Coordinates of C-alpha atoms and ligand atoms in Angstrom, one line a residue:
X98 CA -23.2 79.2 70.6
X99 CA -21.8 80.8 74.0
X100 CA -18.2 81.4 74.8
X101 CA -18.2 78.0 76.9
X102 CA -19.9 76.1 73.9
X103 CA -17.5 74.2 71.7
X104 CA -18.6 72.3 68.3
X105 CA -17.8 68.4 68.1
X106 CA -14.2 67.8 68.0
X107 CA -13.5 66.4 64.4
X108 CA -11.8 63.5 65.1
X109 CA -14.6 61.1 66.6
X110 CA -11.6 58.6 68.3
X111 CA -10.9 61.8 70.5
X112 CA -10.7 61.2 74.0
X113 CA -13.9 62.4 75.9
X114 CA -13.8 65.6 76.6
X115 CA -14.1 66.0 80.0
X116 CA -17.5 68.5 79.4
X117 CA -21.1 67.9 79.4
X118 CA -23.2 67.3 76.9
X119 CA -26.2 69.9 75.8
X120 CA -28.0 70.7 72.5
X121 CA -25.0 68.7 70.6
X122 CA -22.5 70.6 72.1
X123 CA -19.6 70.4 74.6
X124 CA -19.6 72.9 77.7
X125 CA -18.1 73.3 80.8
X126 CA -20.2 73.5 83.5
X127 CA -22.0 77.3 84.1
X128 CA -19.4 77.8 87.3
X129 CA -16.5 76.2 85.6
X130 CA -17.1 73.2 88.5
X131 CA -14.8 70.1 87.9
X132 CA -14.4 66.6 89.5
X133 CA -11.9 63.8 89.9
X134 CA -12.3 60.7 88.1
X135 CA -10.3 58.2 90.3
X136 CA -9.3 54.9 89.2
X137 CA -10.1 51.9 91.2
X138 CA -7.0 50.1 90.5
X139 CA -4.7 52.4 91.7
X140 CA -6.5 55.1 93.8
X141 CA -5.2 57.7 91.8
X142 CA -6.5 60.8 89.6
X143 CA -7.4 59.4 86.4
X144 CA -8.6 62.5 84.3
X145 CA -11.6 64.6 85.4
X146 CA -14.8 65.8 84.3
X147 CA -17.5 68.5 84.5
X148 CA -19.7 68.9 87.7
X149 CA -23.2 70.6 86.5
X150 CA -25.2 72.9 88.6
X151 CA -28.8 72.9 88.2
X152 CA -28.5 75.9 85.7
X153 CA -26.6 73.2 83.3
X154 CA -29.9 70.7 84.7
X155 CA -32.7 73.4 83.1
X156 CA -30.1 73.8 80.0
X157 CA -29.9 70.7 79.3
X158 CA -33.9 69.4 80.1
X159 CA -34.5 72.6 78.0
X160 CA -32.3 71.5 74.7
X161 CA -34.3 68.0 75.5
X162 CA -37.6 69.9 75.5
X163 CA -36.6 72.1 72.5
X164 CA -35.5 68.6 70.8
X165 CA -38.7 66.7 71.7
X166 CA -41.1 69.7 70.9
X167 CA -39.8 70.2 67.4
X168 CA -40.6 66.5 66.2
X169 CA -36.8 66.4 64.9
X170 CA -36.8 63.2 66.6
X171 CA -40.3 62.0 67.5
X172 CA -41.5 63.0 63.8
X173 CA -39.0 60.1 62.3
X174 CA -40.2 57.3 61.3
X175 CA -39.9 54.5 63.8
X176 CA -37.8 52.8 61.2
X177 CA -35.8 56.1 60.6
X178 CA -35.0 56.0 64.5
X179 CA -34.0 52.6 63.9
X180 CA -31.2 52.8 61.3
X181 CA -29.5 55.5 63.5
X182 CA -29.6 53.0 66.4
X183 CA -28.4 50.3 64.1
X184 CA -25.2 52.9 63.0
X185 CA -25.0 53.3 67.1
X186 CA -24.3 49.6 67.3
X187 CA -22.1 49.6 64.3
X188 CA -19.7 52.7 65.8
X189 CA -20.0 50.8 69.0
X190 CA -18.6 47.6 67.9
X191 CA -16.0 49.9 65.5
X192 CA -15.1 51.6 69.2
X193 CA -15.0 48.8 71.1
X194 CA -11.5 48.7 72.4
X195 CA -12.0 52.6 73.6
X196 CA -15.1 52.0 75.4
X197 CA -13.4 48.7 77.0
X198 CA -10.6 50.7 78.2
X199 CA -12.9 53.7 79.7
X200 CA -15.4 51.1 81.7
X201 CA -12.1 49.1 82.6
X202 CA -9.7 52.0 84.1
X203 CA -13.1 53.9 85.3
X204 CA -14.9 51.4 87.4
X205 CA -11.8 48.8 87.7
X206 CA -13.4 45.9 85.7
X207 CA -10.5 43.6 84.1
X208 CA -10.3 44.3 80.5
X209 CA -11.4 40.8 79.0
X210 CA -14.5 41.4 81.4
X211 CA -15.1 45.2 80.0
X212 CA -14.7 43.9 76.4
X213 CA -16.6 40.6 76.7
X214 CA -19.5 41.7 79.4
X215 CA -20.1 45.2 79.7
X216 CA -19.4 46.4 75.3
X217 CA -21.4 43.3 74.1
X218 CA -23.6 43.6 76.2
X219 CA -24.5 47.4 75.5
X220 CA -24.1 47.1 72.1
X221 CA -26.4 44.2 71.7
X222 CA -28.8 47.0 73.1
X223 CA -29.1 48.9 70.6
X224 CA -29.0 46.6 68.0
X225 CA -32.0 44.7 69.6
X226 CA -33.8 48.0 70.3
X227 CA -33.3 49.1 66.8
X228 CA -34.8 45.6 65.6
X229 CA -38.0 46.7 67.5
X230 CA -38.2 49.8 66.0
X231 CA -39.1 47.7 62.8
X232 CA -42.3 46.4 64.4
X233 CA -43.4 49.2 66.3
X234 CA -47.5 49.6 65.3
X235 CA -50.5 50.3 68.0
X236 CA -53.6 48.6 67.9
X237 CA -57.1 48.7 66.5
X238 CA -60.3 47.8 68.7
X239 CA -63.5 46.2 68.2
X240 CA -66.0 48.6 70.6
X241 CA -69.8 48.4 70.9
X242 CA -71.3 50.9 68.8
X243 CA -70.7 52.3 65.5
X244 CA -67.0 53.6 65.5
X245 CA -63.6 53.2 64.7
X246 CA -61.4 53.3 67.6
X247 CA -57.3 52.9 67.2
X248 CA -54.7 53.2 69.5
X249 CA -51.7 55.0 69.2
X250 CA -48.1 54.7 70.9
X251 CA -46.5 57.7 71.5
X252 CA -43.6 58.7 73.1
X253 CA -43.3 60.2 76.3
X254 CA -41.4 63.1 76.1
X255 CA -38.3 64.3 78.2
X256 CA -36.7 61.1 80.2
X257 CA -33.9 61.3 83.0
X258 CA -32.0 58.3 82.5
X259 CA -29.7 58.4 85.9
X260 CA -27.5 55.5 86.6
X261 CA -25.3 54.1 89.2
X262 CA -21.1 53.4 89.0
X263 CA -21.2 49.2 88.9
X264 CA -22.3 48.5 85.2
X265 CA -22.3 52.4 83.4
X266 CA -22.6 51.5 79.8
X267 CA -24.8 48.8 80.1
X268 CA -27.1 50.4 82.1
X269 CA -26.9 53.5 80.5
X270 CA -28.1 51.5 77.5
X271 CA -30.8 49.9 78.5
X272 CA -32.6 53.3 79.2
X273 CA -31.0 55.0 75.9
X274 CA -31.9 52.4 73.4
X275 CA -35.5 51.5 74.0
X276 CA -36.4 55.3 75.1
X277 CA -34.7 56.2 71.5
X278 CA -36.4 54.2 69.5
X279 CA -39.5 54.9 70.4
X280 CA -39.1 58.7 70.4
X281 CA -37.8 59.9 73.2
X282 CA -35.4 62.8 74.4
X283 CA -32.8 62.1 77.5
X284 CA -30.8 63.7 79.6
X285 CA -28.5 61.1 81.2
X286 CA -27.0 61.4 84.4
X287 CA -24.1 59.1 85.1
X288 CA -23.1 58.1 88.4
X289 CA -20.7 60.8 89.7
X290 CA -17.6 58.2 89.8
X291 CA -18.2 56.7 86.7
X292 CA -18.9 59.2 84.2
X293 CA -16.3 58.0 81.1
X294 CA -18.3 56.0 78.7
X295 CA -21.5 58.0 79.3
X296 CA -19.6 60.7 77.5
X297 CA -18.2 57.9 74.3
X298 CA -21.6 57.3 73.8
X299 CA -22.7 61.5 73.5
X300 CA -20.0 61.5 70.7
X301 CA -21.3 57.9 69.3
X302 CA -25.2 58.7 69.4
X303 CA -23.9 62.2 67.4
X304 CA -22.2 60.3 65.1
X305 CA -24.5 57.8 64.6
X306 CA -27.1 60.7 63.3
X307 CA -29.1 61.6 66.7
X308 CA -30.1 65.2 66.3
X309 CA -28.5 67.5 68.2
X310 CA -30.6 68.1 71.6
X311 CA -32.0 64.4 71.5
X312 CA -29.2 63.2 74.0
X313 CA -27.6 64.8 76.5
X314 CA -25.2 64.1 79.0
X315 CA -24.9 65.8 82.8
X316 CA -22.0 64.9 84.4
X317 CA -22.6 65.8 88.2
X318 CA -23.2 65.2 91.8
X319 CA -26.6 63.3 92.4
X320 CA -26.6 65.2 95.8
X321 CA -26.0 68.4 93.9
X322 CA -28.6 67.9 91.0
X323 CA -30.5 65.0 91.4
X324 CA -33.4 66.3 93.0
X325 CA -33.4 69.4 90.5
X326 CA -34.0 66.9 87.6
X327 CA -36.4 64.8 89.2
X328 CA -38.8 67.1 90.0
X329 CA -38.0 69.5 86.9
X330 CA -40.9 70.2 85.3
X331 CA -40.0 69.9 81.8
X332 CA -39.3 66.4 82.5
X333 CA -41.7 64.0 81.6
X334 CA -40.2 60.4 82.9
X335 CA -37.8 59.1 85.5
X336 CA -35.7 56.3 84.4
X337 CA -33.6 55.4 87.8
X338 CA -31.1 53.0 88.7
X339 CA -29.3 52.7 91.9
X340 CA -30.1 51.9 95.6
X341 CA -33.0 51.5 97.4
X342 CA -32.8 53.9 99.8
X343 CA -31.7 56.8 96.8
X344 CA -34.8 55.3 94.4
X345 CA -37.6 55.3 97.1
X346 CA -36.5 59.3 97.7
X347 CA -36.3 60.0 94.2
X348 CA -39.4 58.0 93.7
X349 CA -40.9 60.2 96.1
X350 CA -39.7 63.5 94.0
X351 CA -41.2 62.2 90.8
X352 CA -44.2 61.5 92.5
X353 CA -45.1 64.5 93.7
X354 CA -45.0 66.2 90.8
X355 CA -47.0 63.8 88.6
X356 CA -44.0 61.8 86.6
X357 CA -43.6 57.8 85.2
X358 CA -41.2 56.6 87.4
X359 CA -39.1 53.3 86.8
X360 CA -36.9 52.1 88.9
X361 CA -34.6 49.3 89.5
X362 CA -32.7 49.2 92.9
X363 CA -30.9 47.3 95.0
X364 CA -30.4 43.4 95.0
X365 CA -29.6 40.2 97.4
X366 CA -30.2 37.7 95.2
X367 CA -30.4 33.4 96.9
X368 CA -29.0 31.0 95.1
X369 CA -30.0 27.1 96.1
X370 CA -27.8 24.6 95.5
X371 CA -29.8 20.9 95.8
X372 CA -27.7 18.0 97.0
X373 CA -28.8 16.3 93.5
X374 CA -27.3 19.0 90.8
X375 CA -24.1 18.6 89.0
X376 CA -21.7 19.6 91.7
X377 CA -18.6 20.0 89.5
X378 CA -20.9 23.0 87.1
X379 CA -23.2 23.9 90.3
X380 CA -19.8 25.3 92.1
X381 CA -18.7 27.3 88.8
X382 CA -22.0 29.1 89.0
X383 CA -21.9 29.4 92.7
X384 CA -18.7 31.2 92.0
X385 CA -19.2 32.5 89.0
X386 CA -22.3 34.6 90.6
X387 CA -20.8 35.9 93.7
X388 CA -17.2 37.2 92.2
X389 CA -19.0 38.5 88.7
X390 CA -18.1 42.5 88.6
X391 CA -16.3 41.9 91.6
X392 CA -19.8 41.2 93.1
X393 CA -21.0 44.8 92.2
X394 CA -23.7 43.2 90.8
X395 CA -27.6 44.1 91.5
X396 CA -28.0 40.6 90.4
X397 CA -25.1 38.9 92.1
X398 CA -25.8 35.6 94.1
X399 CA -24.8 36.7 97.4
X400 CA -26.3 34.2 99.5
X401 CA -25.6 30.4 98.8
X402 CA -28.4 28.0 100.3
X403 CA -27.0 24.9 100.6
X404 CA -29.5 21.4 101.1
X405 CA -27.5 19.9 104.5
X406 CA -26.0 16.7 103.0
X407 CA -23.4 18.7 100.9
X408 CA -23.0 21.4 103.2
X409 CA -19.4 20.5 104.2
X410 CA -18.8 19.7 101.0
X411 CA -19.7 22.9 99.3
X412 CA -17.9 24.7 102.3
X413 CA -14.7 22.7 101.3
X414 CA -14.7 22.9 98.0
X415 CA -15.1 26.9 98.2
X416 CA -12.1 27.4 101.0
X417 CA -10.3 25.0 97.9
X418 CA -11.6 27.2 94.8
X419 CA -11.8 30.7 95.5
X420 CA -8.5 31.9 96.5
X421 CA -7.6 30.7 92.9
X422 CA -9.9 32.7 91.0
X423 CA -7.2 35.1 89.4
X424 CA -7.4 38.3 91.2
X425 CA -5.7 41.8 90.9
X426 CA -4.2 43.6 87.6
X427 CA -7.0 44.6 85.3
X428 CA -4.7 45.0 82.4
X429 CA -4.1 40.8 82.5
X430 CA -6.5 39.3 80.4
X431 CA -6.8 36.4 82.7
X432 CA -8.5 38.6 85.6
X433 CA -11.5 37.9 86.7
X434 CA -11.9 39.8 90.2
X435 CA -11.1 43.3 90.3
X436 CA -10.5 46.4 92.7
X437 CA -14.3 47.8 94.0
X438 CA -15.1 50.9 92.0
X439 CA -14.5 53.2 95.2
X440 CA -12.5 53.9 98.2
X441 CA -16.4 54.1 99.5
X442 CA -17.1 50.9 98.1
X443 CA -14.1 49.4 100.1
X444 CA -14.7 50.8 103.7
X445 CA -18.7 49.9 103.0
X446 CA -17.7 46.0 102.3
X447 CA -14.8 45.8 104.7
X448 CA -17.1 46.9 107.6
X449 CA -19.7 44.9 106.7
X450 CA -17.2 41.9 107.0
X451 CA -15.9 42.7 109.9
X452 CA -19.1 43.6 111.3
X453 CA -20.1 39.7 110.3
X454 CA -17.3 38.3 112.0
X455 CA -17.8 39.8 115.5
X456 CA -21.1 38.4 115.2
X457 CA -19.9 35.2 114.9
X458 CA -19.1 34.5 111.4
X459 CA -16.6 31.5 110.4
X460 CA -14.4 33.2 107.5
X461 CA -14.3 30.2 105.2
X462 CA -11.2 32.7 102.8
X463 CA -10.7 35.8 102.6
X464 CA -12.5 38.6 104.7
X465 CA -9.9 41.1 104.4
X466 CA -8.3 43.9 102.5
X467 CA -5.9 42.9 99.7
X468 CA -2.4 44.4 100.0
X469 CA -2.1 46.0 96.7
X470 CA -2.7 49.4 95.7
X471 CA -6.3 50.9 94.6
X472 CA -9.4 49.2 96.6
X473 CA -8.8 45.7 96.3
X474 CA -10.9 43.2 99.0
X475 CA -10.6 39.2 98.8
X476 CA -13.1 37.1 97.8
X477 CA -14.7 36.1 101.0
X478 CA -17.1 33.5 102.4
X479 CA -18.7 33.7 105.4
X480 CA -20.7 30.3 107.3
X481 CA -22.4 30.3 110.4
X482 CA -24.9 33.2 109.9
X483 CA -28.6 33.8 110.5
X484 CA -30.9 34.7 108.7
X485 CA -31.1 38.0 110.5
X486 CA -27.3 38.8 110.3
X487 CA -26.6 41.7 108.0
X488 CA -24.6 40.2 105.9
X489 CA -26.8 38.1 104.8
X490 CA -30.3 40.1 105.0
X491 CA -28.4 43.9 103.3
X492 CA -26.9 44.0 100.3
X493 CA -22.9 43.8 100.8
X494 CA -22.3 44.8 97.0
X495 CA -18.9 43.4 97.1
X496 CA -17.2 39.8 96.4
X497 CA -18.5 38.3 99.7
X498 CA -20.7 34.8 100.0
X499 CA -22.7 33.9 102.6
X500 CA -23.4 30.0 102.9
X501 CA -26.4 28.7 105.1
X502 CA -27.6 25.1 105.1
X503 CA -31.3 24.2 104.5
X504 CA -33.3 20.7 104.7
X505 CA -36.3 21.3 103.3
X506 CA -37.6 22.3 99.8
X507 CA -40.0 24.6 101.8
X508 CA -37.1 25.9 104.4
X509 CA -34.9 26.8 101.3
X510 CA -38.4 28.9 99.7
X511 CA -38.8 30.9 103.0
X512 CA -35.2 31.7 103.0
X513 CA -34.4 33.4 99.7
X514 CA -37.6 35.2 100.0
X515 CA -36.6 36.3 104.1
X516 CA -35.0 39.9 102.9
X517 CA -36.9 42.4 101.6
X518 CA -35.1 42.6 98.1
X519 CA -36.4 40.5 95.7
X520 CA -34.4 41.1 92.2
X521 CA -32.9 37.5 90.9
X522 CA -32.8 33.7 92.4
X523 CA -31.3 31.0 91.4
X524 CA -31.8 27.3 91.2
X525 CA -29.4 24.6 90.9
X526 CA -30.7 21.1 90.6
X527 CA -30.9 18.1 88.2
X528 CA -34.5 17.2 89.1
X529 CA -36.7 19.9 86.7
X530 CA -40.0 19.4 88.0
X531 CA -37.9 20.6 91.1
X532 CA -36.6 23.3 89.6
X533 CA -40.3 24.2 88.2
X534 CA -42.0 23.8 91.2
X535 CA -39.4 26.4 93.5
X536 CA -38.8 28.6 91.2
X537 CA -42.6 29.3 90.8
X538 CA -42.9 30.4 94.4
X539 CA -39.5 33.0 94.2
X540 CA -40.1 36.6 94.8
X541 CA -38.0 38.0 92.1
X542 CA -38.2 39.6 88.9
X543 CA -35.8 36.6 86.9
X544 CA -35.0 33.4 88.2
X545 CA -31.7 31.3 86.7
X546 CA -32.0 27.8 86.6
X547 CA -28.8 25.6 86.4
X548 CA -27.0 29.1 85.6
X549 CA -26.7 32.8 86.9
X550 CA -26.1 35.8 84.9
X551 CA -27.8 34.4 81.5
X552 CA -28.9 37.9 80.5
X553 CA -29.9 38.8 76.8
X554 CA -32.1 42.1 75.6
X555 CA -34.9 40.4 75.2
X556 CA -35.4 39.3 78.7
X557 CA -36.9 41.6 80.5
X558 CA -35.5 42.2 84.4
X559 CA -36.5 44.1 87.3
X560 CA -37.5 43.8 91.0
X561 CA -40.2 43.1 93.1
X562 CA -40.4 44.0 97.0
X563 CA -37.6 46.8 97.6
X564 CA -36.0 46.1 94.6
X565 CA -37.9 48.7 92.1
X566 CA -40.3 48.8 89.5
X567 CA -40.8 48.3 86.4
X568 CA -38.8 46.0 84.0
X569 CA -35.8 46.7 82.1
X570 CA -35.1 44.7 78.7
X571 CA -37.5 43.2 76.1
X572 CA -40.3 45.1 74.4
X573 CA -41.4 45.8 78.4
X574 CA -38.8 48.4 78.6
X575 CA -39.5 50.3 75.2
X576 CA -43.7 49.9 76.6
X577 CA -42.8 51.8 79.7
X578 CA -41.2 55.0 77.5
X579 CA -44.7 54.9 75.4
X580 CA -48.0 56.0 76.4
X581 CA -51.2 54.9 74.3
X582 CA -53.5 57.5 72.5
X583 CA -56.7 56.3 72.2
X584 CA -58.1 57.8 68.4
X585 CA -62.3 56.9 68.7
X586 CA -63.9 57.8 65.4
X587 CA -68.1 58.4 65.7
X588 CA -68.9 56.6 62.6
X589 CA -72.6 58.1 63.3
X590 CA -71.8 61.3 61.9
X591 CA -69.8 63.5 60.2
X592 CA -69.4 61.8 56.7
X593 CA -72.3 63.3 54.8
X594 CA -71.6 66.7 54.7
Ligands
LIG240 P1 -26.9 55.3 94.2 O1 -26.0 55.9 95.2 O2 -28.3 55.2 94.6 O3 -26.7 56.3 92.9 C1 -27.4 56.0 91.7 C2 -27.5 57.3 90.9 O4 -28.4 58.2 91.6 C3 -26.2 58.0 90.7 O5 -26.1 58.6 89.4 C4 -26.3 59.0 91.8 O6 -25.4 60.1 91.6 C5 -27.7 59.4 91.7 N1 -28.3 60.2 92.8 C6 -27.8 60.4 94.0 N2 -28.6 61.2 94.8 C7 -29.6 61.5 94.0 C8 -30.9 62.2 94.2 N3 -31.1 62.9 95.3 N4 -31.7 62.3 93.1 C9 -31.5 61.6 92.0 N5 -30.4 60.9 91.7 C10 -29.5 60.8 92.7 O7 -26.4 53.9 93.7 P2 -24.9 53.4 93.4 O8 -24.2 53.3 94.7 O9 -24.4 54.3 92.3 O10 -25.2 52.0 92.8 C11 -25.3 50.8 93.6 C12 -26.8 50.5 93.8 O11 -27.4 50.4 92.5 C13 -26.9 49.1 94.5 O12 -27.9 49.2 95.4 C14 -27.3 48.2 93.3 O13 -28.0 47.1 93.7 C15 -28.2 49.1 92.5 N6 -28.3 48.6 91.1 C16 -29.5 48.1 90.7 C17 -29.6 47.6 89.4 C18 -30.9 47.0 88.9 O14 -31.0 46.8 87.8 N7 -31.8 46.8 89.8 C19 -28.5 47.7 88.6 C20 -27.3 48.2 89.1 C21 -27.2 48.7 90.3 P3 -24.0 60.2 92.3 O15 -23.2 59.0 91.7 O16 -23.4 61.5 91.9 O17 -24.2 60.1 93.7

């Protein structure tokens, strides 16, 4: 242990410490670097937390490496893996409250939606990867010719797990469990702004019985010391979550020097609303899907697609219903809409808005700044756009809705799939052979039909077209941190000495 090393602190309800991660232990970064945490809700300091170098990058890959190499991790049994995930779940569901509060007063979410959303959700995680790890097995072949062939599932190696700020636990888990369980090492890079829980779940994971160097956290500045643990060479896979434009560069790194790359990026997800669905549910979804996470959501439903008949309707009922979604303090359990996770965040969506409305949009509510303190924006809707206009053809990433009309079945098809994202869609209709018949002819990795959001670990999600590769959830996501070993036996020879 080094002078900035410090063992576990006993107490496992501590606050997190504020350090990174490495070989089991806390350390300050190698320069003594710290950053500000800020709070969305009030724009103010809320703790801070250790900025790595790439020095703290190559310790930590090389504890991963160390971890990895020595089979301290790999060398359990996939159902020994599994119990410790199992505890992870347990601890998680024993912690929930603290890891609510983090994600809440870190990334602005109101509490009920950080307890009910973002904890279940990540804890259901591990408890579904750890219910794989009970049926993990390979595969034996039939072949032409006189041998036994086999093949085995191995892991990996070394995976950098980096996320973004909007969903940090949950998406921090779907890369943790499944490369866990099947015998993985990490080194997890939160998003800069959002680093809290990231650093719950180092002490959890320890708790739970991970082996010291099997997880490891870098708090730090992707600009800083995301390209050094891309391309680092003792890393074997990239697990990435973010933008487009941040993915297709680090896609690029990974590339270059050889590496398994996953990524899921950026999101501008259509929703269609058919004059024959149940208008009175259809409009809670509509709703539902563009204010969920304060529409920080890679899977959001950004753009409404309205069949002409209802169009005024719809337009009505929204100018009606969303200035009544309850709106502002996080700490009321009847929140739903939130502050955006950043003052960058705010000055991205306000500019986009305003950009929109000098190019002719009609502001059905909202479309401005909220007059309270921390990075609050409206919910907004915006008619009257193309196609072509940004707001509707870039992700806005913020509690905006566009609302175009359509009046064909074919019209509506063309028009979720106009922008180059394809991540989610969404269908809202009575008429299922409808619903069948669209939905087949979406490009996106998960279509909702008569709902948004339904989300569960065993469904696997990911992007087409600009918005990644690879699929996150479901045995899919544990495949993509394997590799198959092919074993081939000559049955020829070799037995009768
Ligand atoms: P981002 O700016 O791309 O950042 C994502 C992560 O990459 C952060 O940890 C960031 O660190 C890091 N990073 C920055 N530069 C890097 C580099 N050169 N090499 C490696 N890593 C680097 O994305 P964001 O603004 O946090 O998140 C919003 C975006 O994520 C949206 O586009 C959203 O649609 C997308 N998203 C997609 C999904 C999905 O499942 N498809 C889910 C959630 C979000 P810093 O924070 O320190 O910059």
């Amino acid at each position: 242990m080094t002078l900035t090393e410090t063992p576990t602190p006993a107490s496992t309800t501590a606050p997190p410490p504020g350090r990174l991660f490495i070989g089991g232990h806390w350390r300050d970064a190698s320069d003594g670097g710290r950053m500000d945490v800020i709070a969305p809700a009030t724009g103010k300091k809320l703790t801070e937390v250790a900025k790595a170098t790439t020095a703290d990058v190559d310790a930590a890959v090389a504890a991963a490496r160390a971890a990895f190499d020595s089979g301290v991790w790999s060398g359990l049994s996939s159902r020994e893996r599994a119990r410790i995930l199992q505890r992870a779940y347990t601890l998680m569901r024993e912690r929930s409250e603290e890891l609510a509060q983090a994600e809440s007063s870190n990334v602005g979410k109101p509490i009920t939606f950080a307890r009910v959303v973002d904890v279940n959700n990540a804890a259901e995680l591990y408890e579904y990867y750890a219910s794989l790890g009970h049926h993990l097995d390979g595969s034996v072949r039939e072949i032409t010719g006189h041998a036994h062939v086999y093949v085995k599932k191995e892991p990996i190696g070394v995976v950098a797990a980096i996320t973004p700020f909007n969903f940090p636990l949950i998406l921090s888990s779907t890369k943790i469990a499944p490369a866990l369980i099947a015998g993985n090492t990490i080194v997890h890079k939160p998003a800069s702004g959002t680093p809290l829980s990231a650093l719950l779940m180092a002490q959890i994971l320890q708790e739970a019985g991970v082996p010291d160097g099997v997880f490891n956290v870098v708090t730090g500045s992707g600009g800083a010391i995301g390209d050094h643990l891309v391309a680092h060479p003792g890393v074997d896979k990239v697990a990435f979550t973010g933008s487009t434009e941040i993915g297709a560069h680090a896609a690029q790194l990974a590339g270059s020097t050889l590496k398994p790359f996953t990524a899921e990026l950026g999101g501008n997800a259509a929703n269609i609303l058919f004059a024959d669905a149940d208008l009175n549910t259809a409009m809670h979804t509509v709703i539902a899907a563009f204010v969920f996470n304060t529409g920080q959501f890679c899977m959001a439903g950004p753009r409404l697609l309205v069949e002409r008949p209802i169009y005024d309707v719809v337009l009505g009922i929204l100018a009606e219903a969303v200035p009544h979604v309850p709106f502002g303090d996080i700490t009321n359990p009847e929140t739903v809409i939130g502050p955006l996770a950043s003052a960058t965040q705010l000055e991205k969506v306000s500019a986009m808005v305003d950009r929109a409305k000098a190019a002719g949009a009609r502001v059905i509510t909202g479309g401005e700044r909220a007059e309270l303190d921390g990075f609050y924006y409206r919910p907004t809707v915006l008619a009257d756009l193309g196609a072509d206009a940004e707001a509707v053809s870039e992700e806005v990433f913020g509690p905006v809705l566009t609302v175009q009309p359509f009046d064909t079945e074919e019209e509506a098809i063309h028009l979720v799939n106009s922008t180059r994202y394809g991540l989610a869609s969404g269908i809202q209709t009575s008429d299922l052979a409808k619903a069948h018949r669209v939905a087949a002819r979406l490009e996106a990795g998960i279509t909702w039909v008569n709902g948004w959001a339904l989300l569960d670990p065993a469904t696997p999600f990911g992007g087409v077209k600009a918005s990644g590769w690879g699929r996150e959830g479901g045995p899919e996501a544990m495949a993509s941190y394997q590799r198959s070993h092919s074993m081939v036996f000559n049955l020829e020879q070799g037995t009768a000495q």
